[in-house]
CSV table of C-alpha atoms and ligand atoms in Angstrom, one decimal:
chain,number,residue,atom,x,y,z
P,1,UNK,CA,-199.8,-6.8,-43.1
P,2,UNK,CA,-197.7,-5.2,-41.0
P,3,UNK,CA,-197.1,-5.7,-37.4
P,4,UNK,CA,-196.9,-2.1,-36.4
P,5,UNK,CA,-200.3,-1.3,-38.0
P,6,UNK,CA,-202.0,-3.8,-36.3
P,7,UNK,CA,-199.9,-2.9,-32.4
P,8,UNK,CA,-201.2,0.6,-32.8
P,9,UNK,CA,-204.6,-0.6,-33.8
P,10,UNK,CA,-205.1,-2.0,-30.7
P,11,UNK,CA,-202.8,0.8,-29.1
P,12,UNK,CA,-205.4,3.2,-30.3
P,13,UNK,CA,-208.5,1.4,-28.9
P,14,UNK,CA,-209.5,-0.2,-31.7
P,15,UNK,CA,-211.3,-3.4,-32.6
P,16,UNK,CA,-209.2,-6.0,-34.3
P,17,UNK,CA,-210.6,-8.0,-37.2
P,18,UNK,CA,-210.3,-11.9,-37.2
P,19,UNK,CA,-207.5,-12.0,-40.1
P,20,UNK,CA,-205.4,-9.8,-38.2
P,21,UNK,CA,-205.8,-11.6,-34.8
P,22,UNK,CA,-204.8,-15.0,-36.7
P,23,UNK,CA,-202.0,-13.0,-38.6
P,24,UNK,CA,-200.6,-12.0,-35.1
P,25,UNK,CA,-201.4,-15.5,-33.5
P,26,UNK,CA,-200.1,-17.6,-36.3
P,27,UNK,CA,-197.1,-15.6,-37.5
P,28,UNK,CA,-196.0,-16.1,-33.5
P,29,UNK,CA,-196.5,-19.6,-33.3
P,30,UNK,CA,-194.4,-20.4,-36.3
P,31,UNK,CA,-191.9,-17.8,-35.1
P,32,UNK,CA,-192.0,-15.1,-37.8
P,33,UNK,CA,-193.0,-12.9,-35.2
P,34,UNK,CA,-190.7,-11.7,-32.4
P,35,UNK,CA,-191.0,-11.9,-29.2
P,36,UNK,CA,-190.6,-7.6,-29.0
P,37,UNK,CA,-193.8,-7.4,-31.4
P,38,UNK,CA,-195.6,-9.9,-29.4
P,39,UNK,CA,-195.3,-8.3,-26.3
P,40,UNK,CA,-196.3,-5.0,-27.4
P,41,UNK,CA,-199.4,-6.5,-28.7
P,42,UNK,CA,-200.1,-7.9,-25.4
P,43,UNK,CA,-199.6,-4.8,-23.7
P,44,UNK,CA,-202.1,-3.0,-26.1
P,45,UNK,CA,-204.6,-5.4,-25.5
P,46,UNK,CA,-204.1,-5.7,-21.7
P,47,UNK,CA,-204.4,-1.5,-21.2
P,48,UNK,CA,-207.4,-1.4,-24.1
P,49,UNK,CA,-209.4,-5.0,-23.7
P,50,UNK,CA,-211.1,-7.1,-26.2
P,51,UNK,CA,-214.7,-7.3,-26.8
P,52,UNK,CA,-216.1,-10.6,-26.6
P,53,UNK,CA,-215.8,-11.4,-30.4
P,54,UNK,CA,-212.1,-10.6,-30.2
P,55,UNK,CA,-211.5,-13.0,-27.5
P,56,UNK,CA,-213.4,-15.8,-29.0
P,57,UNK,CA,-211.2,-15.0,-32.2
P,58,UNK,CA,-208.0,-15.0,-30.0
P,59,UNK,CA,-209.3,-18.6,-28.7
P,60,UNK,CA,-209.5,-20.0,-31.7
P,61,UNK,CA,-206.9,-18.6,-33.3
P,62,UNK,CA,-204.6,-19.9,-30.6
P,63,UNK,CA,-206.2,-23.6,-30.8
P,64,UNK,CA,-205.7,-23.2,-35.0
P,65,UNK,CA,-202.0,-23.2,-34.3
P,66,UNK,CA,-201.9,-26.9,-33.4
P,67,UNK,CA,-203.9,-30.3,-33.0
P,68,UNK,CA,-206.8,-31.1,-30.9
P,69,UNK,CA,-206.4,-33.8,-28.6
P,70,UNK,CA,-208.6,-37.1,-30.2
P,71,UNK,CA,-211.0,-39.5,-27.7
P,72,UNK,CA,-209.3,-42.5,-26.4
P,73,UNK,CA,-212.3,-44.0,-24.8
P,74,UNK,CA,-216.0,-44.2,-23.9
P,75,UNK,CA,-215.5,-42.2,-20.3
P,76,UNK,CA,-216.2,-38.6,-20.7
P,77,UNK,CA,-213.6,-36.0,-20.9
P,78,UNK,CA,-213.5,-33.4,-18.0
P,79,UNK,CA,-211.0,-30.9,-16.5
P,80,UNK,CA,-210.9,-28.4,-14.3
P,81,UNK,CA,-208.4,-24.6,-14.8
P,82,UNK,CA,-207.6,-22.0,-12.1
P,83,UNK,CA,-206.9,-18.6,-13.3
P,84,UNK,CA,-204.2,-18.7,-11.0
P,85,UNK,CA,-203.3,-17.8,-7.3
P,86,UNK,CA,-201.0,-18.2,-4.6
P,87,UNK,CA,-200.3,-21.9,-2.9
P,88,UNK,CA,-203.1,-23.5,-5.5
P,89,UNK,CA,-201.8,-27.1,-5.9
P,90,UNK,CA,-205.7,-28.2,-6.3
P,91,UNK,CA,-204.5,-29.8,-9.7
P,92,UNK,CA,-202.4,-32.0,-8.5
P,93,UNK,CA,-205.0,-33.6,-6.4
P,94,UNK,CA,-208.2,-33.1,-8.7
P,95,UNK,CA,-207.0,-34.4,-12.0
P,96,UNK,CA,-206.1,-38.1,-10.2
P,97,UNK,CA,-208.8,-37.7,-8.0
P,98,UNK,CA,-211.5,-37.5,-11.2
P,99,UNK,CA,-209.7,-40.5,-13.2
P,100,UNK,CA,-210.7,-42.3,-10.1
P,101,UNK,CA,-214.3,-41.7,-10.6
P,102,UNK,CA,-214.2,-42.8,-14.2
P,103,UNK,CA,-213.4,-40.3,-16.4
P,104,UNK,CA,-210.8,-39.2,-18.9
P,105,UNK,CA,-209.0,-36.0,-17.3
P,106,UNK,CA,-206.5,-34.6,-20.1
P,107,UNK,CA,-205.7,-32.0,-18.4
P,108,UNK,CA,-202.5,-29.2,-20.2
P,109,UNK,CA,-201.5,-26.8,-17.4
P,110,UNK,CA,-199.4,-24.2,-17.1
P,111,UNK,CA,-196.3,-22.9,-15.4
P,112,UNK,CA,-195.6,-19.9,-12.8
P,113,UNK,CA,-197.2,-16.7,-14.7
P,114,UNK,CA,-196.8,-13.6,-13.0
P,115,UNK,CA,-196.5,-14.1,-9.0
P,116,UNK,CA,-198.4,-17.3,-9.0
P,117,UNK,CA,-196.8,-20.4,-9.4
P,118,UNK,CA,-197.7,-23.3,-11.7
P,119,UNK,CA,-199.0,-26.9,-11.6
P,120,UNK,CA,-196.1,-27.8,-14.3
P,121,UNK,CA,-193.2,-26.3,-12.5
P,122,UNK,CA,-194.8,-27.9,-8.7
P,123,UNK,CA,-194.6,-31.4,-10.5
P,124,UNK,CA,-191.3,-30.9,-12.0
P,125,UNK,CA,-189.6,-30.8,-8.4
P,126,UNK,CA,-190.6,-34.6,-8.6
P,127,UNK,CA,-187.4,-36.0,-9.9
P,128,UNK,CA,-187.6,-37.5,-13.6
P,129,UNK,CA,-191.2,-36.0,-13.6
P,130,UNK,CA,-191.9,-34.9,-18.0
P,131,UNK,CA,-194.4,-32.6,-18.6
P,132,UNK,CA,-193.8,-32.2,-22.2
P,133,UNK,CA,-195.9,-35.6,-23.3
P,134,UNK,CA,-196.0,-36.3,-27.0
P,135,UNK,CA,-199.4,-36.2,-28.1
P,136,UNK,CA,-198.9,-40.4,-28.7
P,137,UNK,CA,-197.8,-40.7,-25.0
P,138,UNK,CA,-200.4,-38.7,-23.8
P,139,UNK,CA,-203.2,-40.2,-25.1
P,140,UNK,CA,-202.0,-43.8,-24.5
P,141,UNK,CA,-201.3,-42.4,-20.8
P,142,UNK,CA,-205.1,-41.1,-20.6
P,143,UNK,CA,-206.4,-44.6,-22.2
P,144,UNK,CA,-204.7,-46.4,-19.8
P,145,UNK,CA,-204.7,-44.4,-16.2
P,146,UNK,CA,-207.3,-41.7,-17.1
P,147,UNK,CA,-205.4,-38.6,-16.3
P,148,UNK,CA,-202.2,-37.1,-17.5
P,149,UNK,CA,-201.1,-33.4,-16.3
P,150,UNK,CA,-198.8,-31.8,-19.3
P,151,UNK,CA,-198.0,-28.6,-20.9
P,152,UNK,CA,-198.5,-26.9,-23.9
P,153,UNK,CA,-196.3,-28.0,-26.5
P,154,UNK,CA,-195.2,-27.4,-30.4
P,155,UNK,CA,-197.8,-29.2,-31.4
P,156,UNK,CA,-200.3,-28.8,-28.2
P,157,UNK,CA,-201.6,-25.1,-28.6
P,158,UNK,CA,-197.8,-24.1,-29.2
P,159,UNK,CA,-198.9,-20.0,-29.3
P,160,UNK,CA,-200.0,-20.4,-25.7
P,161,UNK,CA,-196.9,-22.3,-24.7
P,162,UNK,CA,-194.9,-19.1,-26.5
P,163,UNK,CA,-197.2,-16.3,-25.0
P,164,UNK,CA,-197.7,-17.7,-21.9
P,165,UNK,CA,-194.0,-17.7,-21.6
P,166,UNK,CA,-193.8,-14.0,-22.4
P,167,UNK,CA,-196.6,-12.6,-20.4
P,168,UNK,CA,-195.0,-13.7,-17.2
P,169,UNK,CA,-192.4,-11.5,-17.5
P,170,UNK,CA,-194.3,-8.8,-19.2
P,171,UNK,CA,-196.0,-7.5,-17.3
P,172,UNK,CA,-199.6,-8.6,-19.3
P,173,UNK,CA,-201.0,-11.2,-17.1
P,174,UNK,CA,-204.1,-9.7,-15.8
P,175,UNK,CA,-206.3,-9.0,-18.7
P,176,UNK,CA,-209.8,-10.8,-19.3
P,177,UNK,CA,-209.0,-11.3,-23.0
P,178,UNK,CA,-205.5,-13.3,-22.3
P,179,UNK,CA,-206.1,-15.4,-19.6
P,180,UNK,CA,-209.5,-16.1,-21.4
P,181,UNK,CA,-207.7,-17.2,-24.3
P,182,UNK,CA,-205.0,-18.8,-22.3
P,183,UNK,CA,-207.0,-20.6,-20.5
P,184,UNK,CA,-209.9,-21.4,-23.0
P,185,UNK,CA,-207.6,-22.6,-26.1
P,186,UNK,CA,-206.1,-25.1,-23.7
P,187,UNK,CA,-209.0,-26.7,-22.5
P,188,UNK,CA,-211.1,-26.3,-25.9
P,189,UNK,CA,-208.1,-28.0,-27.4
P,190,UNK,CA,-208.4,-31.1,-25.0
P,191,UNK,CA,-211.8,-31.8,-26.5
P,192,UNK,CA,-214.1,-31.8,-23.2
P,193,UNK,CA,-217.5,-32.6,-22.4
P,194,UNK,CA,-217.3,-31.0,-18.8
P,195,UNK,CA,-215.2,-28.2,-17.3
P,196,UNK,CA,-215.0,-26.5,-14.0
P,197,UNK,CA,-213.2,-23.0,-13.4
P,198,UNK,CA,-211.7,-21.9,-10.4
P,199,UNK,CA,-211.9,-18.3,-10.9
P,200,UNK,CA,-209.9,-16.7,-8.2
P,201,UNK,CA,-209.9,-13.1,-6.5
P,202,UNK,CA,-208.0,-11.0,-3.9
P,203,UNK,CA,-204.5,-9.9,-3.1
P,204,UNK,CA,-202.9,-13.5,-4.3
P,205,UNK,CA,-205.0,-13.4,-7.4
P,206,UNK,CA,-204.7,-11.4,-10.9
P,207,UNK,CA,-207.9,-9.7,-10.3
P,208,UNK,CA,-208.2,-8.5,-6.7
P,209,UNK,CA,-212.0,-8.0,-6.8
P,210,UNK,CA,-214.7,-10.8,-6.9
P,211,UNK,CA,-216.6,-8.3,-9.3
P,212,UNK,CA,-213.7,-8.5,-11.5
P,213,UNK,CA,-213.4,-11.8,-11.1
P,214,UNK,CA,-217.2,-12.7,-11.8
P,215,UNK,CA,-216.3,-10.7,-15.6
P,216,UNK,CA,-213.6,-13.1,-16.0
P,217,UNK,CA,-215.9,-16.0,-15.2
P,218,UNK,CA,-218.4,-15.0,-17.6
P,219,UNK,CA,-216.2,-14.9,-20.4
P,220,UNK,CA,-214.7,-18.4,-19.6
P,221,UNK,CA,-218.1,-19.6,-19.2
P,222,UNK,CA,-219.2,-18.1,-23.0
P,223,UNK,CA,-216.2,-19.5,-24.4
P,224,UNK,CA,-216.7,-22.8,-23.0
P,225,UNK,CA,-220.3,-22.9,-23.8
P,226,UNK,CA,-220.1,-21.7,-27.6
P,227,UNK,CA,-217.5,-25.0,-27.5
P,228,UNK,CA,-220.2,-26.9,-25.9
P,229,UNK,CA,-218.2,-28.0,-23.2
P,230,UNK,CA,-220.5,-27.5,-19.4
P,231,UNK,CA,-218.9,-25.4,-18.0
P,232,UNK,CA,-219.4,-24.4,-14.5
P,233,UNK,CA,-217.0,-22.1,-12.0
P,234,UNK,CA,-216.6,-21.4,-8.7
P,235,UNK,CA,-215.2,-18.0,-7.5
P,236,UNK,CA,-212.4,-18.6,-5.1
P,237,UNK,CA,-210.9,-16.3,-2.2
P,238,UNK,CA,-206.9,-15.9,-2.5
P,239,UNK,CA,-207.0,-13.2,0.3
P,240,UNK,CA,-204.6,-15.4,1.5
P,241,UNK,CA,-203.0,-18.5,0.2
P,242,UNK,CA,-204.2,-21.5,-0.2
P,243,UNK,CA,-203.0,-24.7,2.8
P,244,UNK,CA,-199.7,-23.1,4.0
P,245,UNK,CA,-197.0,-24.0,1.4
P,246,UNK,CA,-196.5,-21.6,-1.3
P,247,UNK,CA,-193.6,-22.9,-3.9
P,248,UNK,CA,-192.6,-25.9,-6.0
P,249,UNK,CA,-191.5,-28.8,-4.0
P,250,UNK,CA,-193.2,-27.8,-0.5
P,251,UNK,CA,-196.7,-27.7,-2.5
P,252,UNK,CA,-195.9,-31.0,-3.8
P,253,UNK,CA,-195.6,-32.4,-0.1
P,254,UNK,CA,-198.6,-30.6,1.1
P,255,UNK,CA,-200.9,-31.9,-1.6
P,256,UNK,CA,-199.4,-35.5,-0.6
P,257,UNK,CA,-200.3,-35.1,2.9
P,258,UNK,CA,-204.2,-34.1,1.4
P,259,UNK,CA,-204.0,-37.2,-0.8
P,260,UNK,CA,-202.8,-39.0,2.5
P,261,UNK,CA,-206.5,-37.6,4.1
P,262,UNK,CA,-204.3,-35.0,6.2
P,263,UNK,CA,-202.8,-31.5,5.2
P,264,UNK,CA,-204.5,-28.1,5.3
P,265,UNK,CA,-208.3,-28.5,5.1
P,266,UNK,CA,-209.1,-25.7,3.1
P,267,UNK,CA,-206.7,-27.5,0.0
P,268,UNK,CA,-209.1,-30.4,0.3
P,269,UNK,CA,-212.3,-28.9,0.6
P,270,UNK,CA,-211.6,-26.5,-2.5
P,271,UNK,CA,-210.8,-29.3,-4.3
P,272,UNK,CA,-214.2,-31.6,-3.2
P,273,UNK,CA,-215.9,-28.9,-4.2
P,274,UNK,CA,-214.6,-28.0,-7.8
P,275,UNK,CA,-214.3,-31.9,-8.4
P,276,UNK,CA,-218.4,-32.2,-7.2
P,277,UNK,CA,-219.3,-30.1,-9.9
P,278,UNK,CA,-217.5,-32.2,-12.7
P,279,UNK,CA,-219.5,-34.8,-11.3
P,280,UNK,CA,-222.8,-33.2,-11.4
P,281,UNK,CA,-222.2,-31.8,-14.8
P,282,UNK,CA,-221.4,-34.8,-16.6
P,283,UNK,CA,-224.7,-37.1,-14.7
P,284,UNK,CA,-222.3,-39.2,-12.6
P,285,UNK,CA,-223.8,-37.4,-9.6
P,286,UNK,CA,-227.3,-36.8,-9.2
P,287,UNK,CA,-226.6,-33.9,-6.2
P,288,UNK,CA,-223.5,-32.3,-5.1
P,289,UNK,CA,-223.7,-33.8,-2.0
P,290,UNK,CA,-223.8,-37.2,-3.7
P,291,UNK,CA,-221.0,-36.3,-5.5
P,292,UNK,CA,-218.7,-35.0,-2.1
P,293,UNK,CA,-219.5,-38.5,-0.6
P,294,UNK,CA,-218.2,-40.4,-3.4
P,295,UNK,CA,-214.8,-38.1,-3.8
P,296,UNK,CA,-214.6,-38.4,-0.3
P,297,UNK,CA,-214.6,-42.0,-0.3
P,298,UNK,CA,-212.0,-41.9,-3.2
P,299,UNK,CA,-209.6,-39.8,-0.6
P,300,UNK,CA,-210.3,-42.0,1.9
P,301,UNK,CA,-209.6,-45.5,0.4
P,302,UNK,CA,-206.1,-44.2,-0.6
P,303,UNK,CA,-207.2,-44.4,-4.4
P,304,UNK,CA,-206.5,-40.3,-5.2
P,305,UNK,CA,-203.1,-41.1,-4.0
P,306,UNK,CA,-202.6,-44.6,-5.5
P,307,UNK,CA,-203.6,-43.4,-9.4
P,308,UNK,CA,-201.0,-40.1,-8.6
P,309,UNK,CA,-198.2,-42.4,-8.3
P,310,UNK,CA,-199.4,-44.0,-11.6
P,311,UNK,CA,-199.8,-40.6,-13.3
P,312,UNK,CA,-196.4,-39.5,-11.6
P,313,UNK,CA,-194.6,-42.5,-12.3
P,314,UNK,CA,-196.1,-43.0,-16.1
P,315,UNK,CA,-194.7,-39.4,-16.9
P,316,UNK,CA,-191.3,-40.7,-15.7
P,317,UNK,CA,-191.4,-39.3,-12.2
P,318,UNK,CA,-189.7,-40.9,-9.0
P,319,UNK,CA,-192.3,-40.1,-5.6
P,320,UNK,CA,-189.8,-41.7,-3.8
P,321,UNK,CA,-186.7,-40.1,-4.7
P,322,UNK,CA,-186.1,-36.6,-2.3
P,323,UNK,CA,-187.2,-33.7,-3.1
P,324,UNK,CA,-185.1,-31.3,-1.4
P,325,UNK,CA,-186.1,-27.9,0.5
P,326,UNK,CA,-184.6,-24.8,1.3
P,327,UNK,CA,-183.5,-24.5,4.8
P,328,UNK,CA,-185.9,-22.9,7.4
P,329,UNK,CA,-185.5,-19.3,8.4
P,330,UNK,CA,-188.2,-17.9,10.2
P,331,UNK,CA,-190.1,-14.3,10.1
P,332,UNK,CA,-191.8,-13.6,13.7
P,333,UNK,CA,-194.6,-11.1,14.9
P,334,UNK,CA,-192.4,-7.9,16.0
P,335,UNK,CA,-196.0,-6.6,17.7
P,336,UNK,CA,-199.1,-8.5,18.5
P,337,UNK,CA,-202.4,-7.8,17.2
P,338,UNK,CA,-205.0,-9.8,14.7
P,339,UNK,CA,-203.6,-10.7,11.1
P,340,UNK,CA,-205.7,-8.8,9.0
P,341,UNK,CA,-204.0,-8.3,5.9
P,342,UNK,CA,-202.1,-11.0,3.9
P,343,UNK,CA,-200.5,-9.1,0.7
P,344,UNK,CA,-200.2,-11.9,-1.9
P,345,UNK,CA,-198.6,-10.2,-4.8
P,346,UNK,CA,-195.8,-9.5,-2.0
P,347,UNK,CA,-195.6,-13.0,-0.7
P,348,UNK,CA,-195.1,-14.1,-4.7
P,349,UNK,CA,-192.6,-12.0,-5.1
P,350,UNK,CA,-190.5,-13.1,-2.3
P,351,UNK,CA,-190.8,-16.4,-4.3
P,352,UNK,CA,-189.6,-15.1,-6.8
P,353,UNK,CA,-187.0,-13.4,-5.3
P,354,UNK,CA,-185.4,-16.9,-4.2
P,355,UNK,CA,-185.4,-18.1,-7.2
P,356,UNK,CA,-189.2,-20.0,-7.1
P,357,UNK,CA,-190.7,-18.2,-10.1
P,358,UNK,CA,-189.1,-16.6,-13.1
P,359,UNK,CA,-187.8,-12.8,-13.8
P,360,UNK,CA,-187.1,-14.0,-17.8
P,361,UNK,CA,-188.8,-16.2,-20.2
P,362,UNK,CA,-187.2,-19.7,-20.2
P,363,UNK,CA,-185.1,-19.5,-16.6
P,364,UNK,CA,-185.5,-22.6,-14.5
P,365,UNK,CA,-187.0,-22.4,-11.2
P,366,UNK,CA,-185.4,-23.6,-8.0
P,367,UNK,CA,-188.1,-26.0,-7.0
P,368,UNK,CA,-186.6,-26.1,-3.3
P,369,UNK,CA,-187.5,-22.3,-2.3
P,370,UNK,CA,-190.8,-21.5,-0.9
P,371,UNK,CA,-193.0,-20.4,2.1
P,372,UNK,CA,-194.8,-21.8,5.2
P,373,UNK,CA,-197.8,-19.9,5.9
P,374,UNK,CA,-198.3,-20.2,9.5
P,375,UNK,CA,-200.8,-17.8,10.0
P,376,UNK,CA,-204.8,-17.7,8.9
P,377,UNK,CA,-206.5,-14.0,8.5
P,378,UNK,CA,-208.7,-13.5,11.6
P,379,UNK,CA,-205.7,-15.2,13.9
P,380,UNK,CA,-204.6,-14.0,17.1
P,381,UNK,CA,-201.1,-13.5,17.5
P,382,UNK,CA,-198.8,-12.9,19.7
P,383,UNK,CA,-195.4,-10.5,19.6
P,384,UNK,CA,-192.2,-13.2,18.7
P,385,UNK,CA,-194.7,-15.9,17.3
P,386,UNK,CA,-193.3,-17.5,13.9
P,387,UNK,CA,-195.8,-15.7,11.1
P,388,UNK,CA,-193.8,-17.4,8.3
P,389,UNK,CA,-190.9,-20.2,7.5
P,390,UNK,CA,-189.0,-19.3,4.8
P,391,UNK,CA,-187.3,-22.4,2.8
P,392,UNK,CA,-184.2,-21.6,0.9
P,393,UNK,CA,-180.2,-21.9,1.3
P,394,UNK,CA,-179.0,-18.1,0.1
P,395,UNK,CA,-178.9,-15.8,3.3
P,396,UNK,CA,-179.0,-13.2,0.9
P,397,UNK,CA,-182.1,-13.8,-1.0
P,398,UNK,CA,-183.6,-15.1,2.8
P,399,UNK,CA,-182.9,-11.3,3.8
P,400,UNK,CA,-184.8,-9.9,0.4
P,401,UNK,CA,-187.9,-12.3,0.9
P,402,UNK,CA,-187.9,-11.5,4.5
P,403,UNK,CA,-188.7,-7.8,3.7
P,404,UNK,CA,-191.2,-8.8,1.5
P,405,UNK,CA,-192.6,-11.1,3.5
P,406,UNK,CA,-192.2,-8.4,6.4
P,407,UNK,CA,-194.7,-5.7,4.4
P,408,UNK,CA,-197.1,-8.2,3.0
P,409,UNK,CA,-198.3,-8.8,6.6
P,410,UNK,CA,-200.3,-6.2,8.8
P,411,UNK,CA,-201.9,-6.7,12.6
P,412,UNK,CA,-204.6,-5.1,13.9
P,413,UNK,CA,-206.8,-4.5,16.9
P,414,UNK,CA,-209.6,-6.2,15.8
P,415,UNK,CA,-210.0,-9.8,13.6
P,416,UNK,CA,-210.7,-7.9,10.3
P,417,UNK,CA,-213.1,-9.6,7.3
P,418,UNK,CA,-212.6,-13.4,6.3
P,419,UNK,CA,-214.1,-14.0,3.1
P,420,UNK,CA,-216.1,-17.5,2.1
P,421,UNK,CA,-213.7,-20.0,0.8
P,422,UNK,CA,-216.0,-20.4,-2.2
P,423,UNK,CA,-219.2,-19.3,-4.1
P,424,UNK,CA,-220.6,-20.5,-7.1
P,425,UNK,CA,-220.5,-18.4,-10.0
P,426,UNK,CA,-224.1,-17.8,-11.1
P,427,UNK,CA,-223.9,-16.5,-14.9
P,428,UNK,CA,-226.4,-13.5,-15.6
P,429,UNK,CA,-229.6,-15.1,-17.9
N,501,URA,N1,-203.9,-20.1,-16.5
N,501,URA,C1,-203.7,-20.0,-18.0
N,501,URA,O1,-204.0,-20.9,-18.3
N,501,URA,N2,-203.0,-18.9,-18.3
N,501,URA,C2,-203.5,-17.7,-17.7
N,501,URA,O2,-203.2,-16.5,-18.5
N,501,URA,C3,-203.8,-17.7,-16.3
N,501,URA,C4,-204.0,-18.8,-15.8
C-alpha cells in the first residue's frame, strides 16, 4: 500500500478501509512510517472526520500494536479517563480511591496534550516517579496494592504512545475520531469490567460546546460497550479550571490537599461523582448515594492518601522530597466587576510558554511552573485584587504568561452564566 494514496483518500473525504487503517497504524508503530506522513493523516482525519466504523477500526488497529494486560486477581477491573481539561487532577485521587474499594485500577494515562496538562507529567513532578512500568511491574503492583498509573509503552498501545505525542504538537488533538481511538485503545487494552469517562466541554477543553461533548461521549461509550465494558460518562464543565492550580507540581500539591480532606471542593466533588458511577457499575453499591458515602468514608479515614503514597513509592517516587514551585508573581485586576469569562485556551498557553507543556514532541516539561487561579466565574472582583498567581522563575516567561492570562479574563457589569460542574451523559436509545 502507498501511504500518500491513503492520506489523499482521507484528505478528499473518503472512507478508509480496515486494511488501510491497519497498514498506516501498524507501520507507524513499527517505525516504518515517518512522523510527517502520520501527521498528514492525523490532520486529514481531524478535518474530514471518520464514521463510527472507521473509529472502531482505528481503535482496534491501535490496540493490535501491543499487548493487552492480564487479570491478576478476582477483583473487578475498573478505570476512569478524562478527555482533557485545565487543572484536571482527578485521576491522581481516583485511582487510589477505587483501589481502596477492593477494585483493580490499571490506569494507563497520558502526558500533556494541546493546552491541557497530563496525569503523567504531573506525577513525574514527584522526584523519582516512574511512568514507564513494564507489564510485569504493572501486574505485580496491581496484585499488591490494586492500582498503578503509568504510560503507554513500546508493548502497551505503542501506537498511542507515538501518535499522542505527535498530535500534541501538530494541532490535531480536538477530533472525535482521534480522541476516541486514543482513549479507548488504552482502556480496552487494560481488560476492564467498568469504565467511567469524564467528557469535558468549555473553553478549557478540546470541545467547546455541550453538543460536541455529547457526540464524543457517544463515540467513547459505543466503543466501550462493543468491547464488553460497562461504560458510563459524565459531561463536566471546563469553562474554568478544576480547582485553583494549573501546572504540574502545583497540581500534585493540590491533589494531596484534597486527599487530606481540604483543597478545592469542586475537585473532590467531581472525583467522587466519577468514582460513584464505577461503584454502581460493578455492583459494589446499589445506589449513587451509597457509593458517595463509601467514597467519603475512604477519604475521611485517610485511606485514599495512604494508598496514593503506596502507589507513588512502588513506582519509585519520593513523596517527601521537595517539589520545587516557581517564584510567585501576581496578575491584578485593572478594573472592577463580575468575573464573566476565563478563556482556558489562553490560560493553557500561558502554562506552555512557561515550559509547563510542550511545543515540540519529546520536550521535557518544567514541573515547577504553573498558575493559581484565585477567582471563580461569577465572583465579584475589585480593582487591584489578585486574579491569578503565576509560578515561574524566568522573568521573560512571566511577562509572556501575564499577557496571556490578562487576555484570558473578562469582567462584566453583572454575574455571567455559571454552569453545573457535571451532568450525566444519557446515551440515545
Ligand atoms: N486523553 C487521551 O488519552 N487521548 C486524547 O486524545 C485525549 C485525552
